[in-house]
Amino acid sequence: MATKREFDEATRTETTGHEWDGIRELDTPMPRWWLWTFYGTIVWGIVYVILFPAWPLVHGATPGILGYSSRANVAADLRHAAETNAPLDARLMRTDIAAVEQDPELLSFAMAGGGAVFRNNCSQCHGAGGGGMLFSYPNLVDDDWLWGGAAADIEQTVTHGIRYEADPDTRYSQMPSFGEMLEPAQIDALVQHVESLSGNPRDAALAAEGAPLFAENCAACHGEDGAGGREFGAPNLTDRIWLYGGDPSHVHASIAQAHFGIMPAFGGRLSPSDIRKVAIYVHTLGGGE
């Protein structure tokens, strides 16, 4: 059944038939330019889905007749970069790591690549600047190195990790939890002796009681003077650099419960060249030996 068409008297525009409180809605047509633009986007969309990957499928997407692939482009760029860098990579691996920092071209190449490797693989734990995190991850910009801070030592650590059981060449050490072996009073005395080694405030009488306990239980790894031992990854107790805190309560916790930090091995994740680059990068952060 045909309906009567109504027009607004002032504008002579047809209305939609809707009315609110005496106000009628005008059925104003869209501008022609807008309509043609809208139709153009529809045509463009149809052409795009024919030419390029578009509709998602279970195992990928429709490929498009042009065969374009952003993944293939990235892979090609990576291959090109690898081919371009191959001569410098080979030269880097031929050069003794201790001598790389004396070669400006190699050092610049290693720093650029090592910085990228560090940001992608190391900064999540050690921080963007290598400052580490108290009670968790070592500071890489100070001069305190449990396993050695020379570039070759750092390369070894990055390659095989620390206490990383999946790598048979990892460096391994374990401090026992003395809370299971010593009485609380003995641990208190031992804490005071350890505090005395670095010149921290301590109870002199308790520190004297702790000295023979230290010699009997700790000196084998930390040394008679407490200066540490890199063959065991034993920290230097005579400085004031403490990963797990150096106040009496934290020292007590370290002795009673011990810590067992693990660093993963990157030998199976990174190329030997990338490992060497990041070792050189870390070595130049400020704390390398």
Short mmCIF file of C-alpha atoms in Angstrom, two decimals:
data_model
loop_
_atom_site.label_atom_id
_atom_site.label_comp_id
_atom_site.label_asym_id
_atom_site.label_seq_id
_atom_site.Cartn_x
_atom_site.Cartn_y
_atom_site.Cartn_z
CA MET A 1 0.00 0.00 0.00
CA ALA A 2 1.52 3.31 -1.06
CA THR A 3 2.23 5.85 1.65
CA LYS A 4 1.82 9.57 1.25
CA ARG A 5 5.10 11.44 0.74
CA GLU A 6 5.51 14.42 3.04
CA PHE A 7 7.76 17.42 2.43
CA ASP A 8 9.04 20.07 4.77
CA GLU A 9 7.51 23.37 3.64
CA ALA A 10 10.57 25.48 4.49
CA THR A 11 13.20 23.36 2.70
CA ARG A 12 11.01 21.33 0.35
CA THR A 13 12.91 18.23 1.56
CA GLU A 14 11.08 14.96 1.95
CA THR A 15 10.70 13.79 5.54
CA THR A 16 11.25 10.32 6.96
CA GLY A 17 7.82 10.27 8.55
CA HIS A 18 9.27 10.43 12.06
CA GLU A 19 8.11 13.20 14.36
CA TRP A 20 9.02 14.20 17.93
CA ASP A 21 7.10 16.95 19.67
CA GLY A 22 6.11 18.46 16.35
CA ILE A 23 9.63 18.28 14.92
CA ARG A 24 9.84 16.20 11.76
CA GLU A 25 13.04 14.42 10.65
CA LEU A 26 14.25 15.38 7.19
CA ASP A 27 15.38 12.67 4.78
CA THR A 28 18.32 14.71 3.47
CA PRO A 29 20.29 12.77 0.82
CA MET A 30 24.04 12.24 1.26
CA PRO A 31 26.32 14.51 -0.81
CA ARG A 32 27.23 12.97 -4.15
CA TRP A 33 31.00 13.24 -3.45
CA TRP A 34 30.56 11.28 -0.20
CA LEU A 35 28.57 8.53 -1.94
CA TRP A 36 31.12 8.15 -4.74
CA THR A 37 33.92 8.05 -2.17
CA PHE A 38 32.06 5.31 -0.27
CA TYR A 39 31.52 3.30 -3.45
CA GLY A 40 35.19 3.78 -4.30
CA THR A 41 36.27 2.27 -0.96
CA ILE A 42 34.11 -0.77 -1.66
CA VAL A 43 35.74 -1.25 -5.04
CA TRP A 44 39.20 -0.70 -3.52
CA GLY A 45 38.48 -3.28 -0.80
CA ILE A 46 37.38 -5.88 -3.36
CA VAL A 47 40.52 -5.28 -5.45
CA TYR A 48 42.72 -5.48 -2.32
CA VAL A 49 41.39 -8.84 -1.15
CA ILE A 50 41.96 -10.22 -4.65
CA LEU A 51 45.54 -8.95 -4.95
CA PHE A 52 46.88 -9.23 -1.36
CA PRO A 53 46.62 -11.58 1.66
CA ALA A 54 43.37 -10.72 3.40
CA TRP A 55 40.95 -13.31 4.75
CA PRO A 56 42.25 -15.36 7.71
CA LEU A 57 42.10 -19.12 7.35
CA VAL A 58 42.87 -21.95 9.78
CA HIS A 59 46.53 -22.17 8.75
CA GLY A 60 47.31 -18.77 7.32
CA ALA A 61 45.33 -16.43 5.07
CA THR A 62 44.22 -16.08 1.48
CA PRO A 63 47.49 -15.40 -0.40
CA GLY A 64 46.27 -12.95 -3.05
CA ILE A 65 47.19 -13.26 -6.72
CA LEU A 66 50.28 -11.04 -6.37
CA GLY A 67 51.87 -13.44 -3.86
CA TYR A 68 52.92 -10.63 -1.51
CA SER A 69 54.26 -11.70 1.90
CA SER A 70 55.52 -9.38 4.61
CA ARG A 71 57.21 -12.36 6.29
CA ALA A 72 59.10 -13.13 3.08
CA ASN A 73 60.18 -9.49 2.84
CA VAL A 74 61.49 -9.53 6.42
CA ALA A 75 63.31 -12.81 5.78
CA ALA A 76 64.88 -11.32 2.66
CA ASP A 77 65.99 -8.24 4.60
CA LEU A 78 67.52 -10.43 7.30
CA ARG A 79 69.37 -12.52 4.70
CA HIS A 80 70.67 -9.36 3.07
CA ALA A 81 71.86 -8.00 6.42
CA ALA A 82 73.54 -11.31 7.26
CA GLU A 83 75.29 -11.39 3.88
CA THR A 84 76.42 -7.79 4.29
CA ASN A 85 77.76 -8.42 7.79
CA ALA A 86 79.30 -11.82 7.03
CA PRO A 87 82.85 -10.50 6.40
CA LEU A 88 82.86 -8.54 9.66
CA ASP A 89 81.30 -11.47 11.54
CA ALA A 90 84.04 -13.77 10.27
CA ARG A 91 86.72 -11.24 11.19
CA LEU A 92 85.20 -10.79 14.64
CA MET A 93 85.36 -14.55 15.28
CA ARG A 94 88.94 -14.78 14.01
CA THR A 95 90.13 -11.99 16.29
CA ASP A 96 91.01 -12.70 19.90
CA ILE A 97 88.15 -11.26 21.93
CA ALA A 98 90.57 -9.36 24.16
CA ALA A 99 91.91 -7.52 21.09
CA VAL A 100 88.56 -6.52 19.59
CA GLU A 101 88.34 -3.32 21.63
CA GLN A 102 91.63 -2.18 20.09
CA ASP A 103 90.14 -2.33 16.58
CA PRO A 104 87.79 0.68 16.11
CA GLU A 105 85.89 -0.86 13.19
CA LEU A 106 85.33 -4.19 14.92
CA LEU A 107 84.47 -2.51 18.20
CA SER A 108 81.84 -0.32 16.53
CA PHE A 109 80.39 -3.37 14.77
CA ALA A 110 80.32 -5.41 17.99
CA MET A 111 78.80 -2.58 20.04
CA ALA A 112 75.97 -2.03 17.55
CA GLY A 113 75.12 -5.72 17.35
CA GLY A 114 75.78 -6.42 21.03
CA GLY A 115 73.54 -3.58 22.13
CA ALA A 116 70.65 -5.02 20.12
CA VAL A 117 71.29 -8.52 21.49
CA PHE A 118 71.47 -7.17 25.05
CA ARG A 119 68.20 -5.27 24.74
CA ASN A 120 66.41 -8.31 23.32
CA ASN A 121 67.82 -10.98 25.64
CA CYS A 122 69.46 -9.50 28.74
CA SER A 123 67.84 -6.21 29.70
CA GLN A 124 64.71 -7.93 31.02
CA CYS A 125 66.74 -9.14 34.01
CA HIS A 126 69.84 -6.93 34.16
CA GLY A 127 68.08 -3.68 33.24
CA ALA A 128 68.40 -1.48 30.17
CA GLY A 129 71.70 -0.05 31.41
CA GLY A 130 73.00 -3.26 32.97
CA GLY A 131 72.49 -2.03 36.52
CA GLY A 132 70.82 -5.25 37.62
CA MET A 133 68.29 -5.51 40.41
CA LEU A 134 68.98 -5.81 44.12
CA PHE A 135 68.04 -9.23 45.56
CA SER A 136 67.73 -10.68 42.05
CA TYR A 137 70.10 -9.99 39.18
CA PRO A 138 73.78 -8.94 39.21
CA ASN A 139 74.93 -5.43 38.38
CA LEU A 140 77.04 -5.53 35.21
CA VAL A 141 78.48 -2.01 35.51
CA ASP A 142 80.39 -2.39 38.77
CA ASP A 143 83.71 -4.18 39.28
CA ASP A 144 82.37 -7.15 41.22
CA TRP A 145 82.41 -10.33 39.11
CA LEU A 146 81.75 -13.74 40.61
CA TRP A 147 83.08 -15.66 37.62
CA GLY A 148 85.43 -13.10 36.08
CA GLY A 149 84.79 -9.87 34.23
CA ALA A 150 87.19 -10.15 31.30
CA ALA A 151 85.53 -10.26 27.88
CA ALA A 152 86.40 -13.95 27.50
CA ASP A 153 84.89 -14.73 30.93
CA ILE A 154 81.68 -12.92 30.00
CA GLU A 155 81.55 -14.79 26.69
CA GLN A 156 81.84 -18.07 28.60
CA THR A 157 79.05 -17.09 30.97
CA VAL A 158 76.71 -16.01 28.19
CA THR A 159 77.40 -19.16 26.19
CA HIS A 160 76.99 -21.75 28.94
CA GLY A 161 75.10 -19.90 31.67
CA ILE A 162 75.51 -20.35 35.42
CA ARG A 163 74.08 -23.40 37.20
CA TYR A 164 72.10 -24.14 34.04
CA GLU A 165 71.75 -27.90 34.18
CA ALA A 166 70.69 -28.28 30.54
CA ASP A 167 74.20 -27.21 29.47
CA PRO A 168 76.91 -29.72 30.46
CA ASP A 169 79.58 -26.99 30.33
CA THR A 170 77.79 -24.59 32.62
CA ARG A 171 79.71 -23.31 35.64
CA TYR A 172 78.24 -24.64 38.81
CA SER A 173 78.47 -23.88 42.49
CA GLN A 174 76.11 -24.13 45.42
CA MET A 175 76.25 -22.55 48.83
CA PRO A 176 74.77 -24.80 51.51
CA SER A 177 71.96 -23.58 53.73
CA PHE A 178 73.70 -23.32 57.08
CA GLY A 179 70.39 -22.95 58.87
CA GLU A 180 70.24 -26.74 58.65
CA MET A 181 73.75 -27.19 60.09
CA LEU A 182 74.42 -24.40 62.59
CA GLU A 183 72.56 -23.19 65.63
CA PRO A 184 70.83 -19.78 65.44
CA ALA A 185 73.36 -18.31 67.89
CA GLN A 186 76.22 -19.54 65.70
CA ILE A 187 74.68 -17.95 62.62
CA ASP A 188 74.29 -14.68 64.56
CA ALA A 189 78.00 -14.76 65.40
CA LEU A 190 78.90 -15.64 61.82
CA VAL A 191 76.83 -12.69 60.54
CA GLN A 192 78.75 -10.29 62.75
CA HIS A 193 82.07 -11.69 61.54
CA VAL A 194 81.00 -11.31 57.90
CA GLU A 195 79.95 -7.71 58.60
CA SER A 196 83.38 -7.08 60.09
CA LEU A 197 85.10 -8.23 56.91
CA SER A 198 83.75 -5.27 54.96
CA GLY A 199 84.07 -2.79 57.79
CA ASN A 200 80.36 -2.56 58.50
CA PRO A 201 79.13 -1.82 62.04
CA ARG A 202 79.15 -5.03 64.08
CA ASP A 203 79.23 -6.53 67.55
CA ALA A 204 82.95 -7.06 68.14
CA ALA A 205 82.46 -9.85 70.69
CA LEU A 206 80.10 -11.80 68.44
CA ALA A 207 82.38 -11.18 65.45
CA ALA A 208 85.24 -12.78 67.37
CA GLU A 209 83.06 -15.80 68.12
CA GLY A 210 82.16 -16.02 64.45
CA ALA A 211 85.77 -16.04 63.19
CA PRO A 212 86.44 -19.75 63.84
CA LEU A 213 83.02 -20.61 62.45
CA PHE A 214 83.93 -18.74 59.27
CA ALA A 215 87.27 -20.51 59.02
CA GLU A 216 85.59 -23.88 59.46
CA ASN A 217 82.56 -23.41 57.21
CA CYS A 218 83.14 -20.56 54.77
CA ALA A 219 86.85 -20.01 54.12
CA ALA A 220 87.13 -22.98 51.75
CA CYS A 221 85.14 -21.06 49.15
CA HIS A 222 85.30 -17.41 50.22
CA GLY A 223 88.94 -17.51 51.23
CA GLU A 224 90.49 -17.04 54.66
CA ASP A 225 90.26 -13.27 54.25
CA GLY A 226 86.76 -13.42 52.71
CA ALA A 227 87.91 -11.99 49.38
CA GLY A 228 86.01 -14.66 47.43
CA GLY A 229 87.02 -17.23 44.87
CA ARG A 230 86.10 -17.16 41.20
CA GLU A 231 86.76 -20.85 40.70
CA PHE A 232 83.66 -21.38 42.86
CA GLY A 233 81.79 -18.20 41.98
CA ALA A 234 82.11 -17.27 45.66
CA PRO A 235 81.39 -13.57 46.32
CA ASN A 236 83.94 -11.18 47.77
CA LEU A 237 82.78 -10.42 51.32
CA THR A 238 85.33 -7.68 51.96
CA ASP A 239 83.81 -5.07 49.66
CA ARG A 240 80.41 -3.48 50.12
CA ILE A 241 78.78 -4.84 46.99
CA TRP A 242 75.98 -7.18 47.97
CA LEU A 243 73.59 -8.74 45.51
CA TYR A 244 71.23 -9.99 48.22
CA GLY A 245 71.70 -7.16 50.70
CA GLY A 246 74.52 -6.46 53.15
CA ASP A 247 72.70 -5.51 56.34
CA PRO A 248 72.68 -8.11 59.16
CA SER A 249 69.17 -9.37 58.43
CA HIS A 250 69.93 -10.05 54.78
CA VAL A 251 73.32 -11.57 55.52
CA HIS A 252 71.61 -13.80 58.08
CA ALA A 253 69.08 -14.91 55.43
CA SER A 254 71.86 -15.62 52.92
CA ILE A 255 73.75 -17.78 55.42
CA ALA A 256 70.74 -19.59 56.82
CA GLN A 257 68.88 -20.24 53.58
CA ALA A 258 71.46 -19.55 50.86
CA HIS A 259 70.67 -18.48 47.31
CA PHE A 260 70.81 -20.35 44.06
CA GLY A 261 70.66 -17.93 41.14
CA ILE A 262 70.47 -19.43 37.66
CA MET A 263 71.40 -17.81 34.39
CA PRO A 264 70.29 -19.61 31.21
CA ALA A 265 72.79 -20.61 28.56
CA PHE A 266 72.47 -18.71 25.31
CA GLY A 267 74.72 -21.01 23.29
CA GLY A 268 71.71 -22.69 21.73
CA ARG A 269 69.76 -19.49 21.23
CA LEU A 270 72.27 -17.04 19.81
CA SER A 271 74.96 -17.43 17.18
CA PRO A 272 78.59 -17.46 18.34
CA SER A 273 79.03 -14.08 16.67
CA ASP A 274 76.08 -12.56 18.55
CA ILE A 275 77.36 -13.99 21.84
CA ARG A 276 80.76 -12.44 21.24
CA LYS A 277 79.14 -9.11 20.38
CA VAL A 278 77.06 -9.00 23.54
CA ALA A 279 80.05 -10.08 25.66
CA ILE A 280 82.04 -7.14 24.28
CA TYR A 281 79.07 -4.84 24.80
CA VAL A 282 78.72 -5.88 28.45
CA HIS A 283 82.49 -5.59 28.91
CA THR A 284 82.36 -1.95 27.82
CA LEU A 285 79.42 -0.96 30.04
CA GLY A 286 81.79 0.18 32.73
CA GLY A 287 82.47 -2.77 34.95
CA GLY A 288 84.51 -4.96 32.63
CA GLU A 289 87.99 -5.95 33.66
#
